[in-house]
Short mmCIF file of C-alpha atoms in Angstrom, two decimals:
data_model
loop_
_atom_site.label_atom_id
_atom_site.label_comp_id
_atom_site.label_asym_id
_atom_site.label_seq_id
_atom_site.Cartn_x
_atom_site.Cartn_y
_atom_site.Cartn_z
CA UNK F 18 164.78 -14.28 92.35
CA UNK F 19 161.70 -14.70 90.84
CA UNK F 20 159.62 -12.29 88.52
CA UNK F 21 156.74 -11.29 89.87
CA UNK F 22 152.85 -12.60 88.84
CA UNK F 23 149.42 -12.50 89.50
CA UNK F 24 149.69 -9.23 91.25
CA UNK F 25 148.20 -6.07 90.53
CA UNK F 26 148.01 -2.21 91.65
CA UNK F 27 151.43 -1.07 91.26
CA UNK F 28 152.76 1.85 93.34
CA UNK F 29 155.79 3.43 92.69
CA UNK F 30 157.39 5.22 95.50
CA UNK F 31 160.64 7.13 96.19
CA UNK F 32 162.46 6.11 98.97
CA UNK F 33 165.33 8.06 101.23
CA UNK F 34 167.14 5.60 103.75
CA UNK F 35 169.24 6.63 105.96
CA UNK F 36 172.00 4.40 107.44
CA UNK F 37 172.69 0.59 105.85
CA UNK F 38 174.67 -2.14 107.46
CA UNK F 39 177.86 -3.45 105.10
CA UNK F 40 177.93 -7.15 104.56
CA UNK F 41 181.16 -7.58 102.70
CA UNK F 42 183.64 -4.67 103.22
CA UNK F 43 185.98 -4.17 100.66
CA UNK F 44 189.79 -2.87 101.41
CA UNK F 45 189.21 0.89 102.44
CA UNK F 46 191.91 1.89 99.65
CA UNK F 47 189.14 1.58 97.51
CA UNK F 48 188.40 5.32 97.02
CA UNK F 49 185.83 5.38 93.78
CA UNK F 50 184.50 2.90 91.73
CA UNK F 51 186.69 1.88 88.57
CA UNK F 52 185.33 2.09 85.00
CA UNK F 53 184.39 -1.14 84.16
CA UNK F 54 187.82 -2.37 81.59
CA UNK F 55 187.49 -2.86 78.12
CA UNK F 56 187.58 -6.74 77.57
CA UNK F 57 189.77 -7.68 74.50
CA UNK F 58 187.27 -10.72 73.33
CA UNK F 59 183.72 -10.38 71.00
CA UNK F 60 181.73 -10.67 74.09
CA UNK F 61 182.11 -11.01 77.69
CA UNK F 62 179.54 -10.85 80.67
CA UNK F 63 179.71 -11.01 84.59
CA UNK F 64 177.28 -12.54 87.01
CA UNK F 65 177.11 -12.73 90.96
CA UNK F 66 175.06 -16.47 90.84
CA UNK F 67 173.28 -16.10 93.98
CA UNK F 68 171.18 -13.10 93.29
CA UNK F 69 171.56 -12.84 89.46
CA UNK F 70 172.94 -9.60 89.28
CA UNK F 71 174.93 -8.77 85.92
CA UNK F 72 178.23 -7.10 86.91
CA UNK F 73 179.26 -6.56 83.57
CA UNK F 74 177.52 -7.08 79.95
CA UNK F 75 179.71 -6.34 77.29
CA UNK F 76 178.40 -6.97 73.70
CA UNK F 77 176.44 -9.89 75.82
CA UNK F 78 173.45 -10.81 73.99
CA UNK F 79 175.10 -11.48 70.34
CA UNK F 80 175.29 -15.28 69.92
CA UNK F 81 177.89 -16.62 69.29
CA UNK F 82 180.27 -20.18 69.23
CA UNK F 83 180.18 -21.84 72.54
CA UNK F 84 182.36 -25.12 71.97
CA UNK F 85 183.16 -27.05 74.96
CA UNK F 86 181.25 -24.31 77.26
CA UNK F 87 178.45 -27.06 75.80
CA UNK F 88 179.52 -29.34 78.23
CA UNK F 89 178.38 -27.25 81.47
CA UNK F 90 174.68 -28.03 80.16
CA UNK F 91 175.45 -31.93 80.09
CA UNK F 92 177.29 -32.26 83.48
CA UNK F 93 173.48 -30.64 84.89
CA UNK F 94 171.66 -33.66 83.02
CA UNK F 95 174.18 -35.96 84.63
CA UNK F 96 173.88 -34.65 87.99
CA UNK F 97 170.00 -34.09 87.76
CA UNK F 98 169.73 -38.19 86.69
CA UNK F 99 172.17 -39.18 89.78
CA UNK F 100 169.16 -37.15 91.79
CA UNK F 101 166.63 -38.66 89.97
CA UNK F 102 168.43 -42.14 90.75
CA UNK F 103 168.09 -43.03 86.68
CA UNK F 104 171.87 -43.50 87.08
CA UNK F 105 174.79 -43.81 89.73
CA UNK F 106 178.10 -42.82 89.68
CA UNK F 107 179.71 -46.20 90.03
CA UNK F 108 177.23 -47.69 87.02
CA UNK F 109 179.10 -48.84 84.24
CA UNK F 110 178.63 -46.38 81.08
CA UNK F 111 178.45 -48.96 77.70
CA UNK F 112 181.18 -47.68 75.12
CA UNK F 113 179.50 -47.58 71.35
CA UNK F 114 181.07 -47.92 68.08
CA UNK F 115 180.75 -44.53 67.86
CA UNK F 116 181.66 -43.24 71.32
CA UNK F 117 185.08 -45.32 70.83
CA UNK F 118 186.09 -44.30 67.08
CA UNK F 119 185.33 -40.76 68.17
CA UNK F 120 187.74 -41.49 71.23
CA UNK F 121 190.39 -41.98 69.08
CA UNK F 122 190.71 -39.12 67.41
CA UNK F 123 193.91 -37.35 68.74
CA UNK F 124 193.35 -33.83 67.81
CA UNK F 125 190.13 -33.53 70.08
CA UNK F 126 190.24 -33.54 73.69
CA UNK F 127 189.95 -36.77 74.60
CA UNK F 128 190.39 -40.31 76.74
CA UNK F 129 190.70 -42.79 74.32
CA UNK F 130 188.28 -45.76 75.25
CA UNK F 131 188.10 -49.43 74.87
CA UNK F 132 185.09 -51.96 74.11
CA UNK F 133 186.54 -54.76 76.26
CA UNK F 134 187.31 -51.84 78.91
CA UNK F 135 185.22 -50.68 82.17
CA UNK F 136 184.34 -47.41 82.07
CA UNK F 137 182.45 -45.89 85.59
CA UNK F 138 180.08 -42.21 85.28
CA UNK F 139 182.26 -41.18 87.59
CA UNK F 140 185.40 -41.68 85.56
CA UNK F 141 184.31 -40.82 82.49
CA UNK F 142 182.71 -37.31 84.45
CA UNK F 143 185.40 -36.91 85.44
CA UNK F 144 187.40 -36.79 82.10
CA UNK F 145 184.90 -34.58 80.82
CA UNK F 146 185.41 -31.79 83.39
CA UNK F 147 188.29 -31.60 83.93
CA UNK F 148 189.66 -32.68 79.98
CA UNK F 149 186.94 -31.86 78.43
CA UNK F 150 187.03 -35.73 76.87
CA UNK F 151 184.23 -35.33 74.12
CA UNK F 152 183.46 -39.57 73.45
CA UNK F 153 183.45 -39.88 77.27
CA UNK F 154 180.75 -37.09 76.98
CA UNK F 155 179.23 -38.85 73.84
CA UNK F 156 179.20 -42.16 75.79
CA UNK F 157 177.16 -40.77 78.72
CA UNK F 158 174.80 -38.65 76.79
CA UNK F 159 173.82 -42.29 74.84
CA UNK F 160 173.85 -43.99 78.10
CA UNK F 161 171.42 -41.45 79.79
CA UNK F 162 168.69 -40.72 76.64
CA UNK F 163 169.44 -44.07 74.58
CA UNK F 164 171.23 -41.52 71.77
CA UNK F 165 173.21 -38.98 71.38
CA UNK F 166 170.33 -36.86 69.65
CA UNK F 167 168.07 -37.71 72.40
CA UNK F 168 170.50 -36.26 75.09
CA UNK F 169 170.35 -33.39 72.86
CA UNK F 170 166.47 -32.93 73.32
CA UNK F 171 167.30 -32.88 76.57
CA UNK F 172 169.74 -30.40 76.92
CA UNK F 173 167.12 -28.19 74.39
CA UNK F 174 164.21 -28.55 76.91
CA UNK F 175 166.66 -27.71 79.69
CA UNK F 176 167.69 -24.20 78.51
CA UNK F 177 164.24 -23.39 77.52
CA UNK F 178 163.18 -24.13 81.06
CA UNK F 179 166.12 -21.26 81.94
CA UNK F 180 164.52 -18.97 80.00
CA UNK F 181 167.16 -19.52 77.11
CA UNK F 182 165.87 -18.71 73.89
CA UNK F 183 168.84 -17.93 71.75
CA UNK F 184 170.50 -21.04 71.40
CA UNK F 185 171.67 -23.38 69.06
CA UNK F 186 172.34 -26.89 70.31
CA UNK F 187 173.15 -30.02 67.79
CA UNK F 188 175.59 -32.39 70.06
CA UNK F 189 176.51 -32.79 74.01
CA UNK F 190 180.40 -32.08 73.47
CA UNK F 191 180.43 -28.87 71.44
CA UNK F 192 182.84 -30.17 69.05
CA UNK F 193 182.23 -28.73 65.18
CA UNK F 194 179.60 -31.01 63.84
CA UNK F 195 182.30 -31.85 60.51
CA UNK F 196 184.10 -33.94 63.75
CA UNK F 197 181.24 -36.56 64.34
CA UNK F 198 181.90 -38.97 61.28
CA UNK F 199 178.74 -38.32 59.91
CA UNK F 200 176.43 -38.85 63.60
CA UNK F 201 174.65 -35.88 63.57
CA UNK F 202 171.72 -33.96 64.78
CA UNK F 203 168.50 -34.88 62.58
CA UNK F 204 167.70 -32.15 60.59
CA UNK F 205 171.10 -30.24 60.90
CA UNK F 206 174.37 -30.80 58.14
CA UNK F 207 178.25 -30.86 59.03
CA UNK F 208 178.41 -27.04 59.23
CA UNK F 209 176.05 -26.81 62.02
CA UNK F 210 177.74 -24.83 65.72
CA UNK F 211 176.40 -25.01 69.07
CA UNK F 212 176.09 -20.93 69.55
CA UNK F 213 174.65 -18.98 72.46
CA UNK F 214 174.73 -15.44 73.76
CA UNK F 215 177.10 -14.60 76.55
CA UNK F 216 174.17 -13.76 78.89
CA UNK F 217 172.98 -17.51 77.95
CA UNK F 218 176.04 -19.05 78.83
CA UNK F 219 176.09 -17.17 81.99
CA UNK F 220 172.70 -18.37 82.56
CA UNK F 221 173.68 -22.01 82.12
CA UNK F 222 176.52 -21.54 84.53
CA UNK F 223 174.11 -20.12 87.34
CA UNK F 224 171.57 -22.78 86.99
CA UNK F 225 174.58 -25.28 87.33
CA UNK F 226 176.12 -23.69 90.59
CA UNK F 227 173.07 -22.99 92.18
CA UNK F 228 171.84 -26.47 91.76
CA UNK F 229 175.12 -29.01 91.85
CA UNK F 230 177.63 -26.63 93.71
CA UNK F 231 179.45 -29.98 94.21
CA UNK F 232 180.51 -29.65 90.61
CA UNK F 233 183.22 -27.67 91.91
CA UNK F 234 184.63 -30.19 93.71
CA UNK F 235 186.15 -31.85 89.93
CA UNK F 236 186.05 -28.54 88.10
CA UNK F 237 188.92 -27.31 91.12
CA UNK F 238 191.05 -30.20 90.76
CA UNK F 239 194.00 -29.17 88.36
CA UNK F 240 195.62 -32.81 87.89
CA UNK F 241 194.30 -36.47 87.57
CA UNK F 242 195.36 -39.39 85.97
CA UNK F 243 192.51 -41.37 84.22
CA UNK F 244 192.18 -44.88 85.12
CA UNK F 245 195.27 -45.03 87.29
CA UNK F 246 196.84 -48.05 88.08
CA UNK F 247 195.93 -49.43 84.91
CA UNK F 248 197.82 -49.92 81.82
CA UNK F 249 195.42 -47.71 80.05
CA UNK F 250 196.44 -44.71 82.78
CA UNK F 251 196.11 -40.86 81.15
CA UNK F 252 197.42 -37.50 82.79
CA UNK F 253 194.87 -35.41 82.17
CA UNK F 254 196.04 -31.32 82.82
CA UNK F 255 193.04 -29.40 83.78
CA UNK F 256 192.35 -26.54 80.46
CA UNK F 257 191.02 -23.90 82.70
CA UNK F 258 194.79 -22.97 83.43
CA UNK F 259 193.44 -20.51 86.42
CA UNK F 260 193.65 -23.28 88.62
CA UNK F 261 196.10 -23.57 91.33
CA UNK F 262 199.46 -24.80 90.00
CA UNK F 263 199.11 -24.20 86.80
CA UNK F 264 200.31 -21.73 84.20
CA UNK F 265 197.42 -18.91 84.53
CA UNK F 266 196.91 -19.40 88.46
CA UNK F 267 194.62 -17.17 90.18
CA UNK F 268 193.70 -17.68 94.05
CA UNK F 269 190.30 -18.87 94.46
CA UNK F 270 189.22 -19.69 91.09
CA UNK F 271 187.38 -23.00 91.25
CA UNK F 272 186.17 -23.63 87.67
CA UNK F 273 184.37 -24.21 85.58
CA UNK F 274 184.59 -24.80 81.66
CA UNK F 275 186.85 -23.45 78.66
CA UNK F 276 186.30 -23.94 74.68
CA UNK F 277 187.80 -23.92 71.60
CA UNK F 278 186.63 -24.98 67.71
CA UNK F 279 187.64 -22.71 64.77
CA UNK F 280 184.02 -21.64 64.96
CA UNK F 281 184.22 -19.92 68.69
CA UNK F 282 187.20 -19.52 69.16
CA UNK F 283 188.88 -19.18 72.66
CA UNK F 284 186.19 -19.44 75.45
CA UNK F 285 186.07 -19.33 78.86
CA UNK F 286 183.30 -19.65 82.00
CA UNK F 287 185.34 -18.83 84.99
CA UNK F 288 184.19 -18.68 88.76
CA UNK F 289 185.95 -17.87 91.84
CA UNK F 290 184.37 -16.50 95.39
CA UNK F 291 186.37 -13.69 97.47
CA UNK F 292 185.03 -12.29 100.33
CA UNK F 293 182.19 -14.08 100.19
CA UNK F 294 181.01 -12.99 97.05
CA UNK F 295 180.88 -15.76 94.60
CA UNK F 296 181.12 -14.14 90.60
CA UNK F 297 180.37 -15.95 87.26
CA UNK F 298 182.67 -14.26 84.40
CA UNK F 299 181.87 -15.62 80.44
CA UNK F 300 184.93 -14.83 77.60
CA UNK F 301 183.82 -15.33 73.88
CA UNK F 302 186.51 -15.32 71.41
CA UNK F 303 189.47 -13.81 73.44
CA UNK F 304 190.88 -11.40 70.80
CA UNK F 305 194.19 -13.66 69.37
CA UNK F 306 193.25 -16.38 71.99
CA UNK F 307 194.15 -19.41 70.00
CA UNK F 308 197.71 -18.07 69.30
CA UNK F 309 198.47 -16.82 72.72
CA UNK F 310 196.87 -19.41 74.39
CA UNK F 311 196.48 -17.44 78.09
CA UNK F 312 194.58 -14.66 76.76
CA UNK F 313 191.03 -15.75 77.99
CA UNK F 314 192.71 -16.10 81.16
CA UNK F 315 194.28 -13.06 80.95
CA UNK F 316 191.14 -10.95 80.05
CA UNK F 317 189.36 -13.18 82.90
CA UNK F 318 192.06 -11.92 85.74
CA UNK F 319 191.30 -8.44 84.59
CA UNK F 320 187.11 -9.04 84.82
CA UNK F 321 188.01 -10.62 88.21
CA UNK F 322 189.77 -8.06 89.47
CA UNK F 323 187.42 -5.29 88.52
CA UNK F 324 184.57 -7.11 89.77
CA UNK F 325 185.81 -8.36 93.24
CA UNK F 326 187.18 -4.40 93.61
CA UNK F 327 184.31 -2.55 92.28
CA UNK F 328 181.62 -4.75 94.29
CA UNK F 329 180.20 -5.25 97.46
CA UNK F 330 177.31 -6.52 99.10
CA UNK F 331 175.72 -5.01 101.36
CA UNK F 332 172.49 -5.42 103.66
CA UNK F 333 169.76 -3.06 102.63
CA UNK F 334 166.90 -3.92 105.23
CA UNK F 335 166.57 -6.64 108.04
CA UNK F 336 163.51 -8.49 108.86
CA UNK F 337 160.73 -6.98 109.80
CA UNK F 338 161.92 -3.02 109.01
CA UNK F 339 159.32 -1.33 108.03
CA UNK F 340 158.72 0.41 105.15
CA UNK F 341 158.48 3.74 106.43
CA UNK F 342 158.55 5.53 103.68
CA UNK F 343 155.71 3.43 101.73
CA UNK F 344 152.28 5.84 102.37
CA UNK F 345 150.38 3.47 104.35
CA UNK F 346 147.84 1.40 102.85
CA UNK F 347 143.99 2.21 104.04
CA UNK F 348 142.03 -0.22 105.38
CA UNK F 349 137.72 -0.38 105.17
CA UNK F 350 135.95 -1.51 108.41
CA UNK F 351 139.58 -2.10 110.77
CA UNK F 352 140.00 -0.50 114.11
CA UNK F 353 142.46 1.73 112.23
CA UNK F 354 142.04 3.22 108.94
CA UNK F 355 145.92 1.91 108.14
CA UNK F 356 147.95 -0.12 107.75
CA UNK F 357 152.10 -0.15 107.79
CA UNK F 358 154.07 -2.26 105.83
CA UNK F 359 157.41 -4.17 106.66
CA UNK F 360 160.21 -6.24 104.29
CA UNK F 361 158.80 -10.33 104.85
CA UNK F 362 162.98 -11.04 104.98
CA UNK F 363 166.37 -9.78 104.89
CA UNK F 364 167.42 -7.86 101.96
CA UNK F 365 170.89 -7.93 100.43
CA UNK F 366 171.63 -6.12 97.25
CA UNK F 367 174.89 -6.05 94.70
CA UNK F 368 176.09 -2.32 94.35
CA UNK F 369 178.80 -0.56 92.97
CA UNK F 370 181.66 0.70 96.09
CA UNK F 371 180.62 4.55 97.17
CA UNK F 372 176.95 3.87 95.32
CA UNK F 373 174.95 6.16 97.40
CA UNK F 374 172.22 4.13 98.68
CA UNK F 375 169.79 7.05 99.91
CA UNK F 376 168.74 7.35 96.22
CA UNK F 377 166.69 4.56 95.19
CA UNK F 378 163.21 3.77 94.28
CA UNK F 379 160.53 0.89 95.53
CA UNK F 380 158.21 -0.16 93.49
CA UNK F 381 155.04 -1.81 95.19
CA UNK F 382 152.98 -4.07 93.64
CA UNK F 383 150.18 -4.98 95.57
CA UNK F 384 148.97 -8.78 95.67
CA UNK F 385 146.09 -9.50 93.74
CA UNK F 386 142.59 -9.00 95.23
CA UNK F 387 144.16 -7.14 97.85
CA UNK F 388 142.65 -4.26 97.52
CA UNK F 389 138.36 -3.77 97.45
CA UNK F 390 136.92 -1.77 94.53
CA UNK F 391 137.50 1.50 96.77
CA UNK F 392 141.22 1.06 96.62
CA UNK F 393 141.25 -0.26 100.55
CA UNK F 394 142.40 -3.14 102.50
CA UNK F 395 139.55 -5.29 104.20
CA UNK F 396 139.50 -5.81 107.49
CA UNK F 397 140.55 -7.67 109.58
CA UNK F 398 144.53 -8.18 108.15
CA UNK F 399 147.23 -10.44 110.59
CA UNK F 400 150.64 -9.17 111.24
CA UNK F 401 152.88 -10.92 108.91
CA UNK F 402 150.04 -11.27 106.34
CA UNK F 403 151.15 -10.75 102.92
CA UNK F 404 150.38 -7.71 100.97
CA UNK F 405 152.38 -7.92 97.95
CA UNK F 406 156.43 -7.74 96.48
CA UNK F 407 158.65 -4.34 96.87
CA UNK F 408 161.18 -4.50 94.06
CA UNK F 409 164.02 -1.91 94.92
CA UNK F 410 166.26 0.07 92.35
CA UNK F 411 169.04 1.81 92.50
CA UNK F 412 168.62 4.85 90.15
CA UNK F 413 172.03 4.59 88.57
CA UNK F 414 172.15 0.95 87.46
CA UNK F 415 170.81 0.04 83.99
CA UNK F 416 172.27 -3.33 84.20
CA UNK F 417 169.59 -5.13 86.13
CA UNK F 418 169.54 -8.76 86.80
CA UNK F 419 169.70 -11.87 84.43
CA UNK F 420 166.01 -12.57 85.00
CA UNK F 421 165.05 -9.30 83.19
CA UNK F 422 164.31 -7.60 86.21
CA UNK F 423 166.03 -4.01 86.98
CA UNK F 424 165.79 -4.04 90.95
CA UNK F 425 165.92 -6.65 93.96
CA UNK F 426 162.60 -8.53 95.19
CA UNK F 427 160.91 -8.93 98.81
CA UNK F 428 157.92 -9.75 99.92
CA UNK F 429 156.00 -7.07 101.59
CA UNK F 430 154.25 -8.03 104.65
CA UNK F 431 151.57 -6.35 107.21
CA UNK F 432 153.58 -4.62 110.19
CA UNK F 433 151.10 -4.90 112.12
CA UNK F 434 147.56 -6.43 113.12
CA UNK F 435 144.21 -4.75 111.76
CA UNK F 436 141.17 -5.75 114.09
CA UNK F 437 137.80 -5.42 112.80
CA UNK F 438 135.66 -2.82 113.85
CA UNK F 439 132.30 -3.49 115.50
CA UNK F 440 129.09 -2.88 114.85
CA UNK F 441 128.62 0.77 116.93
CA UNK F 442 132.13 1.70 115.81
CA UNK F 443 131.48 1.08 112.22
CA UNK F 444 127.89 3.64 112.75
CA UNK F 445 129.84 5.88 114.60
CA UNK F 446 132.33 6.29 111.63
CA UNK F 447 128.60 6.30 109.11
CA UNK F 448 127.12 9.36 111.37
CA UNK F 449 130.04 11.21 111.42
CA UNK F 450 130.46 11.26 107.72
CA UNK F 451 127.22 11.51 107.02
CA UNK F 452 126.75 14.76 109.39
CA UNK F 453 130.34 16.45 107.88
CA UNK F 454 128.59 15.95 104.34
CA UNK F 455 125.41 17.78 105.33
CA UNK F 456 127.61 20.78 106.81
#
């Protein structure tokens, strides 16, 4: 959903509607919405990925330590350069000094990694997400920008082009710079954090869904051995302990990264889909989460359940409707003096269960130039032509959507066609005005 631009003469209009066709039923023992739960962690957010609506925002916009969460921002460089065809998945990734000292280090998630060793993208991927193997991650990053830092510039530019802004971002892994023996970001020391907002994070996780869902195809898998077959063969246990067979299971949950440093404690970007409604949840610093070691999962279940229980989607116009309820425009020199306007496409929106959807508001924004100086469409207009964007609110929701918009977008299109007048239609219309104004 995009914000809108380069259109002018806003209306805003109150709209009653009277019947609306349910996409995704929920059980009918769902008799009220629930309050939304009080998370026990410093922040935590919900987001439905396809539309961008924010479910939940709990103390969301703070920034804060993101760790390994990092890593969701490097997996979309690597999968952007497989598009771009600057790398492949079966390329062999060069181990550095670095990249293999820092693989030895035991008490970070890691593969450890050998100089005289073959090492594919798609293993070492694969290590990353689903270990969260920080020199495999170091090793790519190098392989992909020529250094570490460079990869870094990359992954900068990248959130900016999300509209991130509050960010801080020093290394691919999200490992405590005081790790990295000393190879660190120009310009920042040993004490340095990679640190977002909630909201960020939840942004980052969107971008990476909606552009490589096939990263749920590794982020899913709970089990793998690294390099099997070989004498240098690793089990590596999946950390997002949601996943099926392991100790936090929960049906449907399909990724996608956890963290932990000192610095940000326990983290956690979960997704699952139910119903056909795919969700986003973010956990920063799970209250006690590095002691009891489920409790981002367990404060994740809860989000889940609220959200999947609390939620629907449900159709709010089809095709063509018109906008009945939109006064309609008036049109200079047409057959008609106006003009009805329709919805350009299907319209779909995230609302609470029992949210009464006869109480909203549209707000028209007319497309620029649109309009003469006398406030009127020119004729002659095509059926289907468009006329500008209808955003539509539901009073009661102050939560909006992660673009910064409060309300759902469509394009608003002519419902029907507008034929110019001729010539002894147009004087007709002249004498008859002119005559009422002498009387």
């Amino acid at each position: 959903m995009k914000k809108t631009t380069k259109f002018g003469l806003v209306m805003t209009i109150t709209l009653l509607v009277g019947t609306f066709l349910p996409i995704y039923s929920l059980t009918s023992s769902v008799s009220a919405a629930e309050a939304v739960p009080k998370i026990e962690a410093e922040a935590a957010f919900i987001l439905e990925p396809s539309t961008g609506k924010i479910l939940m925002n709990q103390n969301g916009d703070k920034k804060l330590g993101i760790a390994s969460m990092t890593k969701m921002i490097s997996e979309y460089l690597i999968f952007e350069a497989i598009e771009e065809g600057t790398i492949k998945w079966d390329q062999v990734v060069p181990v550095s000094d670095y990249a293999q000292q820092l693989s030895q280090n035991n008490s970070l998630s890691n593969v450890p990694m050998r100089q005289d060793e073959t090492y594919t993208f798609k293993e070492l991927y694969q290590a990353m997400a689903i270990y969260s193997a920080n020199a495999a991650t170091v090793a790519m990053a190098e392989t992909i920008a020529g250094s570490e830092s460079e990869f870094v510039d990359k992954m900068r530019e990248k959130v900016e082009s999300w509209g991130i802004k509050d960010y801080e971002l020093y290394n691919s892994t999200g490992l405590s710079n005081s790790d990295l023996m000393g190879n660190i970001y120009p310009g920042s020391n040993e004490k340095s954090e990679n640190a977002m907002s909630a909201r960020s994070i939840a942004i980052v996780a969107q971008n990476l869904l909606n552009a490589y869902p096939e990263v749920l195809e590794t982020t899913s898998i709970p089990k793998m051995t690294f390099k099997e077959g070989t004498t240098d063969a690793i089990d590596m246990d999946n950390w997002n302990w949601m996943l099926k067979g392991l100790v936090s299971e929960r049906a449907n949950v399909d990724g996608l990264k956890t963290g932990t440093t000192d610095f940000a404690g326990a983290t956690f970007t979960g997704t699952a889909e139910e119903n056909g409604m795919r969700i986003i949840t973010v956990i920063m610093n799970a209250t006690d989460g590095q002691e009891d070691l489920q409790k981002r999962f367990k404060e994740t279940d809860k989000m889940m359940d609220w959200a999947f229980s609390n939620w629907e989607k449900v159709q709010v116009y089809k095709k063509n409707d018109s906008l009945d309820n939109i006064k309609p425009l008036k049109v200079e020199k047409g057959k008609t003096n106006s003009l009805k306007v329709a919805v350009a496409s299907d319209v779909s929106m995230l609302v609470r269960v029992n949210t009464d959807l006869k109480d909203k508001d549209v707000l028209f924004t007319a497309k620029k130039n649109l309009m003469n100086d006398t406030g009127k469409v020119e004729a002659p207009v095509k059926k289907g032509a468009k006329l500008g964007i209808a955003e539509i609110l539901l009073r009661n929701d102050d939560l909006g959507y992660i673009d910064g918009t409060k309300g759902a977008e469509v394009a608003v299109i002519a419902a029907q066609k507008v034929e110019k007048a001729n010539i002894f239609v147009l004087a007709g219309r002249w004498i008859k005005v002119f005559v009422s104004d002498i009387f």
